[in-house]
Amino acid sequence: MKIIIYYLVLLILIALLTGFLVQGTPDSMSMEQIISVSLLLGVYVVAISLVGEGKIIDERDMQHRYTSNRLALIAGTVILSIGVLVQLFNHALDYWLLAGLIAINLVKIVSLIYSNYRH
């Protein structure tokens, strides 16, 4: 039950943060607002990184972790790819999207190579 509450708190946090960011433009935000959003995003990143990192009890828990990690990787790759494509068609490519897409795929490839040759 505690894990479900943890997930719900994370979803509420990102929903509130997104709502705050959508209602205004970054140009109209004060320095205090930018710092608070940055801190909240930092806390969110740390908290979401710890999701599913508990003890593995059995094979079913391991399979659930692998499935959720794979789906998160696919979702991140698709969203970043769509962002890159949209910005390419608008002739204003933000290189952070491209760097994120490269980083996701590079880490996946390197970790697969390392895991394959580790034994």
PDB file of C-alpha atoms in Angstrom:
ATOM      1  CA  MET A   1       0.000   0.000   0.000  1.00  0.00           C
ATOM      2  CA  LYS A   2       2.875   2.395   0.766  1.00  0.00           C
ATOM      3  CA  ILE A   3       4.287   1.948  -2.739  1.00  0.00           C
ATOM      4  CA  ILE A   4       0.968   2.942  -4.332  1.00  0.00           C
ATOM      5  CA  ILE A   5       0.851   6.103  -2.225  1.00  0.00           C
ATOM      6  CA  TYR A   6       4.452   6.833  -3.265  1.00  0.00           C
ATOM      7  CA  TYR A   7       3.524   6.495  -6.954  1.00  0.00           C
ATOM      8  CA  LEU A   8       0.422   8.655  -6.535  1.00  0.00           C
ATOM      9  CA  VAL A   9       2.395  11.392  -4.761  1.00  0.00           C
ATOM     10  CA  LEU A  10       4.887  11.409  -7.647  1.00  0.00           C
ATOM     11  CA  LEU A  11       2.084  11.651 -10.198  1.00  0.00           C
ATOM     12  CA  ILE A  12       0.440  14.502  -8.286  1.00  0.00           C
ATOM     13  CA  LEU A  13       3.773  16.311  -7.982  1.00  0.00           C
ATOM     14  CA  ILE A  14       4.496  16.173 -11.712  1.00  0.00           C
ATOM     15  CA  ALA A  15       0.890  17.117 -12.548  1.00  0.00           C
ATOM     16  CA  LEU A  16       1.058  20.200 -10.292  1.00  0.00           C
ATOM     17  CA  LEU A  17       4.439  21.164 -11.682  1.00  0.00           C
ATOM     18  CA  THR A  18       3.210  20.754 -15.247  1.00  0.00           C
ATOM     19  CA  GLY A  19       0.115  22.821 -14.506  1.00  0.00           C
ATOM     20  CA  PHE A  20       2.278  25.559 -13.058  1.00  0.00           C
ATOM     21  CA  LEU A  21       4.552  25.575 -16.103  1.00  0.00           C
ATOM     22  CA  VAL A  22       1.715  25.480 -18.647  1.00  0.00           C
ATOM     23  CA  GLN A  23      -0.124  28.491 -17.235  1.00  0.00           C
ATOM     24  CA  GLY A  24       2.725  30.916 -17.936  1.00  0.00           C
ATOM     25  CA  THR A  25       5.668  31.415 -20.215  1.00  0.00           C
ATOM     26  CA  PRO A  26       9.265  31.022 -19.042  1.00  0.00           C
ATOM     27  CA  ASP A  27       9.882  34.676 -19.932  1.00  0.00           C
ATOM     28  CA  SER A  28       7.257  35.845 -17.437  1.00  0.00           C
ATOM     29  CA  MET A  29       8.577  33.770 -14.519  1.00  0.00           C
ATOM     30  CA  SER A  30      10.511  35.455 -11.725  1.00  0.00           C
ATOM     31  CA  MET A  31      13.862  34.138 -10.544  1.00  0.00           C
ATOM     32  CA  GLU A  32      12.239  32.698  -7.386  1.00  0.00           C
ATOM     33  CA  GLN A  33       9.744  30.773  -9.492  1.00  0.00           C
ATOM     34  CA  ILE A  34      12.464  29.425 -11.769  1.00  0.00           C
ATOM     35  CA  ILE A  35      14.547  28.310  -8.774  1.00  0.00           C
ATOM     36  CA  SER A  36      11.541  26.655  -7.099  1.00  0.00           C
ATOM     37  CA  VAL A  37      10.602  24.821 -10.300  1.00  0.00           C
ATOM     38  CA  SER A  38      14.223  23.704 -10.697  1.00  0.00           C
ATOM     39  CA  LEU A  39      14.334  22.395  -7.122  1.00  0.00           C
ATOM     40  CA  LEU A  40      11.011  20.587  -7.520  1.00  0.00           C
ATOM     41  CA  LEU A  41      12.199  18.980 -10.743  1.00  0.00           C
ATOM     42  CA  GLY A  42      15.404  17.911  -8.996  1.00  0.00           C
ATOM     43  CA  VAL A  43      13.430  16.297  -6.170  1.00  0.00           C
ATOM     44  CA  TYR A  44      11.134  14.644  -8.710  1.00  0.00           C
ATOM     45  CA  VAL A  45      14.066  13.208 -10.692  1.00  0.00           C
ATOM     46  CA  VAL A  46      15.624  11.720  -7.548  1.00  0.00           C
ATOM     47  CA  ALA A  47      12.282  10.320  -6.365  1.00  0.00           C
ATOM     48  CA  ILE A  48      11.333   8.824  -9.743  1.00  0.00           C
ATOM     49  CA  SER A  49      14.808   7.282 -10.061  1.00  0.00           C
ATOM     50  CA  LEU A  50      14.171   5.314  -6.879  1.00  0.00           C
ATOM     51  CA  VAL A  51      10.859   3.856  -8.115  1.00  0.00           C
ATOM     52  CA  GLY A  52      11.055   0.082  -8.290  1.00  0.00           C
ATOM     53  CA  GLU A  53      14.505  -0.160  -6.728  1.00  0.00           C
ATOM     54  CA  GLY A  54      13.403  -2.199  -3.734  1.00  0.00           C
ATOM     55  CA  LYS A  55      14.119  -5.833  -3.024  1.00  0.00           C
ATOM     56  CA  ILE A  56      13.279  -8.360  -5.695  1.00  0.00           C
ATOM     57  CA  ILE A  57      11.187 -11.002  -4.002  1.00  0.00           C
ATOM     58  CA  ASP A  58      10.586 -13.410  -6.888  1.00  0.00           C
ATOM     59  CA  GLU A  59      10.715 -13.783 -10.662  1.00  0.00           C
ATOM     60  CA  ARG A  60       7.388 -12.006 -11.062  1.00  0.00           C
ATOM     61  CA  ASP A  61       8.749  -8.851  -9.418  1.00  0.00           C
ATOM     62  CA  MET A  62      11.823  -9.018 -11.633  1.00  0.00           C
ATOM     63  CA  GLN A  63       9.650  -9.355 -14.742  1.00  0.00           C
ATOM     64  CA  HIS A  64       7.521  -6.381 -13.652  1.00  0.00           C
ATOM     65  CA  ARG A  65      10.653  -4.265 -13.201  1.00  0.00           C
ATOM     66  CA  TYR A  66      12.011  -5.243 -16.623  1.00  0.00           C
ATOM     67  CA  THR A  67       8.668  -4.533 -18.282  1.00  0.00           C
ATOM     68  CA  SER A  68       8.287  -1.122 -16.651  1.00  0.00           C
ATOM     69  CA  ASN A  69      11.873  -0.158 -17.524  1.00  0.00           C
ATOM     70  CA  ARG A  70      11.376  -1.224 -21.136  1.00  0.00           C
ATOM     71  CA  LEU A  71       8.097   0.680 -21.466  1.00  0.00           C
ATOM     72  CA  ALA A  72       9.674   3.795 -19.921  1.00  0.00           C
ATOM     73  CA  LEU A  73      12.566   3.579 -22.379  1.00  0.00           C
ATOM     74  CA  ILE A  74      10.190   3.216 -25.314  1.00  0.00           C
ATOM     75  CA  ALA A  75       8.021   6.120 -24.139  1.00  0.00           C
ATOM     76  CA  GLY A  76      11.031   8.387 -23.611  1.00  0.00           C
ATOM     77  CA  THR A  77      12.469   7.519 -27.002  1.00  0.00           C
ATOM     78  CA  VAL A  78       9.163   8.069 -28.804  1.00  0.00           C
ATOM     79  CA  ILE A  79       8.483  11.410 -27.107  1.00  0.00           C
ATOM     80  CA  LEU A  80      11.994  12.725 -27.751  1.00  0.00           C
ATOM     81  CA  SER A  81      11.851  11.505 -31.368  1.00  0.00           C
ATOM     82  CA  ILE A  82       8.524  13.253 -31.936  1.00  0.00           C
ATOM     83  CA  GLY A  83       9.949  16.410 -30.356  1.00  0.00           C
ATOM     84  CA  VAL A  84      12.963  16.311 -32.661  1.00  0.00           C
ATOM     85  CA  LEU A  85      10.753  15.746 -35.725  1.00  0.00           C
ATOM     86  CA  VAL A  86       8.364  18.569 -34.827  1.00  0.00           C
ATOM     87  CA  GLN A  87      11.232  20.959 -34.262  1.00  0.00           C
ATOM     88  CA  LEU A  88      12.897  19.905 -37.509  1.00  0.00           C
ATOM     89  CA  PHE A  89       9.743  20.771 -39.421  1.00  0.00           C
ATOM     90  CA  ASN A  90       9.608  24.133 -37.622  1.00  0.00           C
ATOM     91  CA  HIS A  91      13.268  24.748 -38.576  1.00  0.00           C
ATOM     92  CA  ALA A  92      14.258  25.349 -34.933  1.00  0.00           C
ATOM     93  CA  LEU A  93      15.940  22.250 -33.525  1.00  0.00           C
ATOM     94  CA  ASP A  94      16.646  22.309 -29.795  1.00  0.00           C
ATOM     95  CA  TYR A  95      19.822  20.291 -29.380  1.00  0.00           C
ATOM     96  CA  TRP A  96      18.886  19.208 -25.848  1.00  0.00           C
ATOM     97  CA  LEU A  97      16.171  16.974 -27.295  1.00  0.00           C
ATOM     98  CA  LEU A  98      18.666  15.420 -29.657  1.00  0.00           C
ATOM     99  CA  ALA A  99      21.223  15.003 -26.864  1.00  0.00           C
ATOM    100  CA  GLY A 100      18.593  13.301 -24.668  1.00  0.00           C
ATOM    101  CA  LEU A 101      17.661  10.920 -27.463  1.00  0.00           C
ATOM    102  CA  ILE A 102      21.303  10.075 -28.108  1.00  0.00           C
ATOM    103  CA  ALA A 103      21.988   9.594 -24.376  1.00  0.00           C
ATOM    104  CA  ILE A 104      19.058   7.197 -23.913  1.00  0.00           C
ATOM    105  CA  ASN A 105      20.102   5.020 -26.817  1.00  0.00           C
ATOM    106  CA  LEU A 106      23.835   5.219 -26.090  1.00  0.00           C
ATOM    107  CA  VAL A 107      23.351   4.090 -22.486  1.00  0.00           C
ATOM    108  CA  LYS A 108      21.133   1.227 -23.640  1.00  0.00           C
ATOM    109  CA  ILE A 109      23.681   0.035 -26.202  1.00  0.00           C
ATOM    110  CA  VAL A 110      26.680   0.369 -23.881  1.00  0.00           C
ATOM    111  CA  SER A 111      24.893  -1.422 -21.027  1.00  0.00           C
ATOM    112  CA  LEU A 112      23.877  -4.273 -23.341  1.00  0.00           C
ATOM    113  CA  ILE A 113      27.451  -4.641 -24.598  1.00  0.00           C
ATOM    114  CA  TYR A 114      28.795  -4.546 -21.041  1.00  0.00           C
ATOM    115  CA  SER A 115      26.233  -7.093 -19.829  1.00  0.00           C
ATOM    116  CA  ASN A 116      27.005  -9.408 -22.745  1.00  0.00           C
ATOM    117  CA  TYR A 117      30.772  -9.433 -22.210  1.00  0.00           C
ATOM    118  CA  ARG A 118      30.798  -9.228 -18.405  1.00  0.00           C
ATOM    119  CA  HIS A 119      30.794 -12.998 -17.954  1.00  0.00           C
TER     120      HIS A 119
END
